[in-house]
XYZ file of C-alpha atoms in Angstrom:
561
model
C 0.131 0.011 0.183
C 2.775 2.220 0.959
C 4.803 1.322 -2.274
C 1.398 2.320 -4.478
C 1.005 5.743 -2.699
C 4.878 6.698 -3.348
C 4.257 5.800 -7.143
C 1.221 7.917 -7.433
C 2.951 10.913 -5.235
C 6.077 10.806 -7.758
C 3.948 10.602 -10.887
C 2.105 13.777 -9.744
C 5.371 15.445 -9.104
C 6.583 14.807 -12.371
C 3.209 16.018 -13.983
C 3.423 19.223 -12.044
C 7.082 20.221 -13.439
C 5.440 20.198 -16.897
C 2.823 22.630 -15.925
C 3.319 26.507 -16.869
C 3.950 28.233 -13.446
C 1.388 31.180 -13.661
C 1.412 31.579 -9.810
C 4.926 32.673 -9.923
C 4.280 35.294 -12.895
C 2.482 38.450 -13.277
C 2.090 41.793 -15.204
C 4.023 43.813 -13.383
C 2.626 47.148 -14.891
C 0.157 47.826 -17.479
C -0.150 51.164 -18.870
C -3.570 51.370 -21.403
C -3.854 54.358 -23.880
C -6.953 54.667 -25.484
C -8.120 57.430 -28.184
C -11.823 57.701 -29.239
C -12.189 59.144 -32.660
C -15.322 61.405 -34.140
C -16.423 58.214 -35.947
C -16.863 56.292 -32.670
C -13.584 54.251 -33.265
C -10.985 53.725 -30.874
C -6.917 53.008 -31.069
C -5.628 51.327 -28.101
C -2.192 50.906 -27.192
C -1.227 48.592 -24.233
C 2.226 48.804 -22.749
C 3.109 45.630 -20.289
C 6.121 44.791 -18.154
C 5.575 41.191 -17.655
C 7.458 39.465 -14.567
C 7.950 35.776 -15.938
C 9.481 33.494 -13.425
C 9.648 30.789 -15.433
C 9.384 30.152 -19.180
C 5.898 29.788 -20.279
C 4.555 27.212 -22.750
C 2.115 29.719 -24.129
C 0.602 33.137 -22.925
C -2.428 34.569 -24.895
C -3.658 38.026 -24.177
C -7.575 38.420 -24.864
C -8.785 41.335 -27.091
C -12.011 43.019 -26.868
C -14.483 41.718 -29.541
C -14.025 43.202 -32.863
C -10.362 44.229 -32.465
C -8.396 44.653 -35.813
C -5.162 45.901 -37.180
C -3.448 44.255 -34.302
C 0.454 44.475 -33.759
C 2.599 43.434 -31.120
C 5.988 45.119 -30.555
C 5.537 46.602 -34.139
C 4.981 43.455 -35.477
C 1.603 42.303 -37.220
C -0.173 39.549 -35.180
C -2.861 37.478 -36.159
C -6.105 36.867 -33.880
C -7.784 33.716 -33.263
C -10.699 32.571 -31.325
C -10.208 30.396 -27.957
C -13.284 29.634 -26.279
C -15.350 32.223 -27.789
C -12.944 34.843 -26.949
C -10.448 36.885 -29.159
C -7.184 36.570 -28.567
C -3.524 36.758 -30.087
C -0.207 34.730 -28.811
C 2.430 36.532 -27.108
C 5.022 33.644 -27.361
C 6.930 35.161 -30.291
C 7.248 38.322 -28.797
C 8.525 36.643 -25.732
C 10.765 34.157 -27.298
C 11.258 31.984 -24.379
C 12.566 34.978 -22.122
C 12.148 34.853 -18.469
C 12.350 37.681 -15.999
C 11.178 41.103 -16.814
C 10.039 41.385 -20.247
C 8.317 44.529 -21.854
C 5.584 43.942 -24.675
C 3.744 46.568 -26.365
C 0.299 45.861 -28.350
C -1.738 48.247 -30.527
C -5.049 47.397 -32.045
C -8.204 49.076 -33.207
C -11.815 48.756 -32.255
C -14.156 50.045 -35.126
C -16.828 51.264 -32.692
C -17.271 51.686 -28.860
C -20.251 53.368 -28.802
C -23.801 52.182 -27.753
C -27.093 54.087 -27.782
C -30.332 53.008 -25.574
C -33.855 53.447 -26.079
C -33.685 57.026 -24.994
C -31.095 58.100 -27.306
C -28.335 58.224 -24.821
C -25.006 57.700 -26.174
C -22.454 55.687 -23.686
C -18.698 54.862 -24.796
C -17.892 51.509 -23.420
C -13.782 51.138 -23.081
C -12.441 47.802 -22.121
C -8.876 48.135 -20.413
C -8.375 44.280 -19.513
C -10.370 41.679 -21.119
C -9.597 38.367 -18.888
C -5.817 38.559 -19.169
C -4.584 35.169 -17.519
C -1.846 36.974 -15.465
C -2.490 39.038 -12.131
C -1.663 42.718 -12.627
C 0.175 44.571 -9.998
C -0.285 48.080 -11.171
C -2.347 49.450 -13.914
C -2.790 52.875 -15.308
C -4.983 54.272 -18.084
C -5.621 57.417 -20.320
C -8.614 57.821 -22.274
C -9.089 60.677 -24.712
C -12.198 61.657 -26.388
C -13.057 63.861 -29.350
C -14.577 66.534 -26.909
C -14.468 67.543 -23.261
C -15.806 65.204 -20.728
C -19.313 66.239 -19.279
C -20.617 62.962 -17.372
C -19.052 60.843 -14.535
C -17.676 57.730 -15.511
C -18.538 54.212 -14.283
C -16.179 51.228 -13.597
C -16.862 47.619 -13.942
C -14.728 44.702 -12.582
C -15.319 40.810 -12.840
C -14.818 40.481 -9.141
C -15.797 43.897 -7.799
C -18.753 44.263 -10.015
C -19.989 47.836 -9.821
C -17.824 48.761 -6.785
C -14.574 48.904 -8.795
C -14.530 52.729 -8.290
C -13.362 52.254 -4.441
C -10.343 50.331 -5.912
C -8.759 53.220 -8.320
C -8.336 56.979 -8.382
C -9.017 59.187 -11.665
C -9.197 62.638 -12.690
C -10.856 64.234 -15.934
C -9.197 67.312 -17.651
C -11.156 68.512 -20.789
C -11.195 65.678 -22.954
C -8.904 63.268 -21.136
C -9.678 60.593 -18.666
C -6.676 59.433 -16.639
C -6.625 56.993 -13.603
C -4.874 54.093 -11.558
C -5.759 51.092 -10.111
C -4.660 50.898 -6.523
C -4.722 47.302 -5.737
C -3.251 44.166 -7.557
C -6.171 42.856 -10.404
C -6.701 38.973 -10.224
C -6.014 36.740 -13.016
C -8.321 36.666 -15.857
C -9.985 40.082 -14.449
C -11.882 42.350 -17.086
C -12.073 45.964 -16.358
C -14.328 48.232 -18.299
C -15.353 51.776 -18.301
C -18.708 53.159 -19.152
C -19.093 57.084 -20.113
C -21.976 59.236 -21.289
C -20.738 61.209 -23.984
C -22.551 63.727 -26.233
C -23.857 62.786 -29.614
C -22.644 65.783 -31.491
C -18.577 64.879 -30.368
C -19.135 61.841 -33.258
C -20.600 63.490 -36.308
C -18.956 60.972 -38.480
C -20.107 57.854 -36.590
C -22.300 55.297 -38.782
C -23.437 53.879 -35.560
C -25.404 56.636 -34.236
C -26.969 57.662 -37.510
C -30.347 55.933 -37.671
C -33.772 56.997 -38.484
C -35.960 58.061 -35.610
C -38.734 55.498 -35.172
C -41.389 57.913 -34.378
C -41.069 59.525 -37.935
C -41.539 56.203 -39.484
C -44.639 55.807 -37.671
C -46.054 58.986 -38.496
C -45.376 58.278 -42.178
C -47.043 55.069 -41.975
C -50.332 56.619 -39.952
C -50.522 59.373 -42.701
C -50.285 57.048 -45.559
C -53.016 54.920 -43.633
C -55.271 57.968 -43.357
C -54.714 59.042 -47.127
C -55.608 55.471 -48.086
C -58.783 55.284 -45.723
C -59.840 58.518 -47.106
C -59.610 57.392 -50.476
C -61.614 54.234 -49.808
C -64.456 56.153 -48.210
C -64.726 59.240 -50.137
C -62.856 59.068 -53.166
C -63.057 55.748 -54.566
C -64.475 55.063 -58.092
C -64.532 52.715 -61.163
C -61.806 53.669 -63.713
C -63.089 55.729 -66.579
C -62.529 53.881 -69.937
C -61.781 55.599 -73.203
C -64.746 56.206 -75.414
C -64.380 56.294 -79.228
C -64.413 60.123 -80.173
C -63.032 61.863 -83.222
C -64.315 65.333 -82.892
C -63.966 67.809 -80.341
C -66.310 67.880 -77.329
C -68.891 70.749 -77.854
C -69.664 71.378 -73.822
C -66.511 72.058 -73.030
C -63.512 73.953 -74.053
C -59.541 72.906 -74.671
C -58.988 74.960 -71.464
C -61.189 73.028 -69.285
C -59.638 69.595 -70.218
C -57.560 69.480 -66.971
C -60.962 70.217 -65.084
C -62.902 67.283 -66.563
C -59.879 64.690 -66.492
C -57.964 65.688 -63.208
C -60.542 68.219 -61.223
C -58.276 70.968 -61.792
C -58.933 74.701 -62.336
C -59.438 76.007 -65.868
C -56.560 76.905 -68.187
C -57.377 80.505 -69.460
C -55.030 80.794 -72.687
C -56.553 77.787 -73.907
C -60.303 78.685 -73.101
C -59.313 81.908 -75.144
C -58.124 79.836 -78.133
C -61.217 77.833 -78.248
C -63.589 80.920 -77.853
C -61.457 82.355 -80.788
C -62.280 79.446 -82.843
C -65.706 79.844 -82.074
C -65.682 83.894 -83.085
C -66.048 85.448 -79.758
C -62.747 86.794 -79.766
C -59.506 87.348 -82.347
C -56.059 86.483 -81.112
C -53.440 88.707 -82.486
C -50.370 90.710 -81.444
C -49.275 94.243 -81.185
C -45.951 95.944 -82.437
C -43.903 94.536 -79.469
C -44.976 91.101 -79.661
C -47.520 91.195 -77.097
C -50.330 88.772 -77.552
C -54.050 90.798 -77.431
C -57.448 89.355 -77.282
C -59.960 91.482 -79.377
C -63.592 90.618 -78.523
C -65.784 90.299 -81.826
C -68.976 89.385 -80.173
C -70.830 88.766 -76.817
C -71.411 85.288 -75.332
C -74.732 83.992 -74.828
C -76.738 81.292 -73.277
C -75.182 78.738 -75.916
C -72.327 78.453 -73.651
C -72.285 77.435 -70.020
C -72.655 79.781 -67.039
C -69.031 79.297 -65.894
C -67.643 80.183 -69.267
C -70.346 83.251 -69.438
C -68.683 84.655 -65.984
C -64.965 84.380 -67.113
C -65.410 85.725 -70.589
C -67.504 88.682 -68.850
C -64.808 89.159 -66.490
C -62.112 89.162 -69.159
C -63.707 92.297 -71.153
C -64.913 94.165 -68.161
C -62.856 96.788 -68.946
C -62.966 96.927 -72.652
C -63.062 95.085 -75.968
C -59.113 94.732 -75.903
C -57.087 92.710 -73.663
C -53.330 92.728 -73.323
C -52.099 89.198 -72.043
C -49.080 90.713 -70.808
C -50.458 92.931 -68.221
C -51.343 92.088 -64.716
C -55.139 91.903 -64.765
C -55.201 89.021 -67.476
C -52.520 87.267 -65.153
C -54.791 87.818 -61.957
C -57.681 86.575 -63.649
C -56.028 83.383 -65.026
C -54.474 82.581 -61.805
C -57.872 82.922 -60.190
C -59.677 80.907 -62.825
C -56.902 78.305 -62.339
C -57.164 78.125 -58.712
C -61.045 77.678 -58.854
C -62.748 74.370 -58.541
C -66.569 75.747 -59.421
C -66.259 74.009 -62.841
C -64.803 70.891 -61.655
C -67.958 70.360 -59.096
C -70.348 70.199 -61.902
C -68.546 66.846 -62.907
C -68.823 65.288 -59.567
C -71.331 64.077 -57.215
C -72.219 65.964 -54.027
C -70.307 64.942 -51.063
C -67.452 63.482 -52.786
C -64.243 63.685 -51.026
C -61.674 66.713 -51.664
C -58.585 65.605 -53.656
C -56.620 68.461 -51.781
C -56.867 66.333 -48.551
C -55.745 63.215 -50.229
C -52.722 64.935 -51.747
C -52.030 66.704 -48.327
C -51.930 63.630 -46.182
C -49.539 62.264 -49.048
C -47.654 65.454 -48.518
C -47.212 64.915 -44.705
C -45.369 61.622 -45.706
C -42.794 63.400 -47.353
C -42.638 65.790 -44.538
C -41.854 63.161 -42.143
C -39.585 61.363 -44.578
C -37.420 64.549 -44.723
C -37.475 64.353 -40.897
C -36.140 60.833 -41.194
C -33.275 61.798 -43.338
C -32.473 64.679 -40.781
C -32.640 62.413 -37.843
C -30.088 60.205 -39.770
C -27.767 62.802 -40.899
C -27.723 65.507 -37.834
C -27.285 63.991 -34.847
C -28.174 66.731 -31.877
C -28.037 70.785 -31.583
C -28.610 73.545 -34.053
C -27.266 71.476 -36.829
C -30.215 68.658 -36.338
C -32.818 71.565 -35.912
C -31.737 73.460 -39.120
C -31.600 70.033 -40.954
C -34.785 69.075 -39.903
C -36.319 72.290 -41.390
C -34.447 72.064 -44.466
C -35.482 68.388 -45.202
C -38.720 68.612 -43.752
C -39.684 71.501 -46.071
C -37.588 69.874 -49.174
C -40.054 66.647 -48.529
C -43.274 69.191 -48.903
C -42.152 71.049 -51.644
C -40.648 67.997 -53.611
C -43.865 66.364 -52.908
C -45.953 68.876 -54.151
C -44.142 68.848 -57.180
C -44.223 65.381 -57.798
C -48.063 65.067 -57.171
C -48.437 68.320 -59.638
C -46.488 66.554 -62.267
C -48.089 63.042 -62.055
C -51.568 64.677 -62.011
C -50.644 66.784 -65.131
C -49.573 63.235 -66.910
C -52.337 63.362 -69.601
C -52.029 67.116 -70.111
C -49.859 69.853 -71.308
C -48.050 70.960 -68.484
C -44.535 69.830 -69.872
C -42.928 72.172 -67.339
C -44.736 70.573 -64.603
C -43.517 67.099 -65.770
C -39.930 67.989 -65.727
C -40.084 69.328 -62.438
C -41.705 66.445 -60.708
C -38.652 63.945 -63.055
C -36.277 66.427 -61.025
C -37.667 66.081 -57.835
C -37.827 62.196 -58.076
C -34.184 62.252 -59.038
C -33.402 64.367 -56.057
C -34.924 61.814 -53.885
C -32.916 59.104 -55.675
C -29.560 61.130 -54.986
C -30.705 61.565 -51.339
C -31.133 57.885 -51.201
C -27.632 57.444 -52.810
C -25.743 59.756 -50.319
C -27.766 58.707 -46.960
C -27.724 54.738 -47.591
C -31.402 54.906 -47.390
C -32.483 54.283 -51.045
C -35.590 52.074 -50.024
C -36.755 54.705 -47.921
C -36.393 57.468 -50.517
C -37.822 55.344 -53.143
C -40.957 54.704 -51.095
C -41.188 58.316 -50.426
C -40.856 59.451 -54.052
C -43.070 56.638 -55.002
C -45.929 57.423 -52.618
C -46.220 61.179 -53.996
C -46.384 59.644 -57.490
C -48.954 57.213 -56.279
C -50.920 60.248 -54.841
C -50.412 62.118 -57.948
C -52.013 59.574 -60.152
C -54.743 58.431 -58.167
C -55.851 61.467 -56.363
C -56.826 63.871 -59.215
C -58.065 61.196 -61.485
C -60.302 59.648 -58.451
C -63.676 61.098 -57.211
C -67.111 60.136 -57.771
C -68.337 61.716 -61.091
C -71.681 62.043 -61.948
C -72.926 60.681 -65.465
C -72.122 64.103 -66.986
C -68.507 63.630 -65.510
C -67.875 60.461 -66.704
C -69.194 60.709 -70.013
C -66.922 63.933 -70.497
C -63.966 62.102 -69.410
C -64.285 59.313 -71.385
C -64.578 61.202 -74.527
C -61.384 63.269 -73.721
C -59.721 60.008 -72.935
C -61.048 58.491 -76.329
C -60.118 61.935 -78.316
C -56.407 61.630 -76.808
C -56.250 57.888 -77.791
C -57.464 58.545 -81.509
C -54.872 61.385 -81.902
C -52.147 59.292 -80.670
C -53.102 56.567 -83.144
C -53.618 58.933 -85.841
C -50.363 58.255 -87.346
C -51.566 58.558 -91.157
C -52.813 61.736 -92.727
C -55.307 59.500 -94.670
C -57.339 59.332 -91.664
C -58.322 63.135 -91.824
C -61.612 63.431 -93.632
C -61.083 65.313 -96.880
C -64.465 66.665 -96.539
C -63.521 68.687 -93.553
C -60.161 70.719 -94.348
C -60.446 72.695 -90.928
C -60.427 69.612 -88.858
C -56.742 70.276 -87.926
C -57.511 73.618 -86.481
C -60.669 72.345 -84.647
C -58.782 69.362 -82.988
C -55.308 71.309 -82.467
C -56.255 73.187 -79.121
C -57.443 70.167 -77.732
C -54.286 67.984 -78.898
C -52.489 70.910 -76.914
C -54.383 70.523 -73.872
C -53.978 66.744 -73.921
C -50.134 67.066 -74.463
C -50.205 65.260 -77.844
C -50.263 68.486 -80.309
C -46.712 67.207 -81.486
C -47.766 63.816 -83.074
C -51.077 65.450 -84.054
C -49.221 68.156 -85.956
C -46.950 65.706 -87.874
C -49.851 63.718 -89.096
C -50.745 67.029 -91.377
C -47.067 67.914 -92.135
C -47.500 67.589 -96.134
C -50.995 68.408 -96.037
C -52.309 71.839 -97.853
C -54.250 73.541 -94.716
C -56.160 76.672 -95.225
C -55.276 79.850 -93.403
C -55.956 80.034 -89.882
C -58.970 82.924 -88.846
C -58.676 83.102 -85.385
C -54.852 83.267 -84.761
C -53.002 86.000 -86.478
C -49.628 86.219 -84.245
C -45.960 85.563 -85.316
C -44.756 84.895 -88.884
C -46.636 86.240 -91.638
C -47.494 83.873 -94.664
C -48.729 80.249 -95.123
C -47.305 77.741 -92.209
C -47.320 74.155 -92.113
C -49.036 71.966 -89.693
C -45.898 71.592 -87.550
C -44.919 75.227 -87.767
C -48.299 76.561 -86.953
C -48.645 73.909 -84.030
C -45.418 75.373 -82.581
C -46.722 78.960 -82.960
C -49.636 78.024 -81.013
C -47.934 76.739 -78.490
C -45.531 79.529 -78.339
C -48.774 81.804 -78.135
C -50.547 79.968 -75.381
C -46.991 79.935 -73.437
C -46.769 83.509 -73.809
C -50.309 84.645 -72.562
C -49.483 82.550 -69.513
C -46.120 83.929 -68.905
C -47.416 86.742 -66.526
C -49.103 84.382 -64.475
C -46.203 82.526 -63.717
C -44.256 85.723 -62.263
C -47.094 86.730 -59.862
C -45.775 84.336 -56.943
C -42.387 86.288 -57.330
C -44.000 89.616 -57.584
C -45.688 89.320 -54.217
C -42.661 88.286 -52.401
C -39.990 90.735 -54.090
C -42.187 93.179 -55.654
C -42.521 94.054 -59.256
């Protein structure tokens, strides 16, 4: 029995000689220097003096998760995982040495910032991450991008949150320095938590997140808009009805009124009245477009047309369209929705409310981008104002352009396209392409569905179907032979409506080599015979000139004449 006991004792002694003697070794001193950048990254340098009593078979140094660009004594070091912990080996740096050995470790952390549900930003700095040797003395220095405004908290594996009683520290400006008073045990972890102002980290991608309440507001507004459409604006789509002649009940200036519920466009109304013989369109020596009254309008036209016609010639039989009175009347007619009400049932919803709810989506979308780009302070306030106003303005332009998709407002369509492109650019710059496309798409959806919705009465549906059929007829009119030879004035009759529907170019090209009679209601521009394409261009320029002064009214109100 005694012999067996002696054999076991000898075996245990031999085995113990092969184990590393960690108990006798320690880290005599550890100095940690951490520098936190404006992007939330942290550069860490650890200088250690190790007291190695015996040659160690292996010595690992644990690093915080995500450490990169690691070097030991100036040489690149490879990280690997051991029991789920990122570590590096110090064996190459030690080279089997014993006694006092100096080791320098350098690494980078991509992010040391955390954000809680209250949007409080906290920096977490790991001084030690479970080193296997006890540490006799440790000093640390942490530098932040700006002044330290809050008190730090410390954590230790063994002492937990009472670690502060085992150290001393001072803060001066942007620097935190401290020293541990007692020896740290082996496998100890020491960590600093410090609340920091978010504006110190303008380049941090980890702090850039969309505020959840703006997303909720966007969804609520979109939901309310769709609910409003379902309750008050839903309708069956209007299908084109075959139509080869101009409608008699409306003028070319009321095409937008019938199709999209917009106000009437006075310059094109004047062109239709000129066709009917009520006035003559001509120009003076300066090139200004004049409207000369030929005869009074009677009850053969609608009460709406009679009121506008009477207001147009209220002060005389000649009206200069470049003057302010005509521009004011044109603006008032375009804003009015009186004519549109004739085509819709009583109690139908207001398309303006539907569009406004979708504009709120763009408004909160701008706020979302502001919360992503601008963290706090005055920059966030200014950014929120600018981007939310951009959302409203661009949303308005997109909706207006899409509402004019079947109409002649080329400038509106171009501005809508540019606004969509601006949202795409913002999406690329912010990394939120999906969000920006959703915002732009919602405005396009509102512009398409809102103006062409509403509960139309029988007259309104019939008029809209005829206009859609006429537009389809003009688009398909690719041969001049489709024009009746018995009606040589067919081109002049349809051209104003083709212009109002935005298809005057293809329509005029159908008559490019056909002999046309002289026009009796338009006497402006070049003299002599004009072909169809030239006359269509002259009419478009004339209508544009008649509308030019109205476009400047808004700037005149702000900056004066």
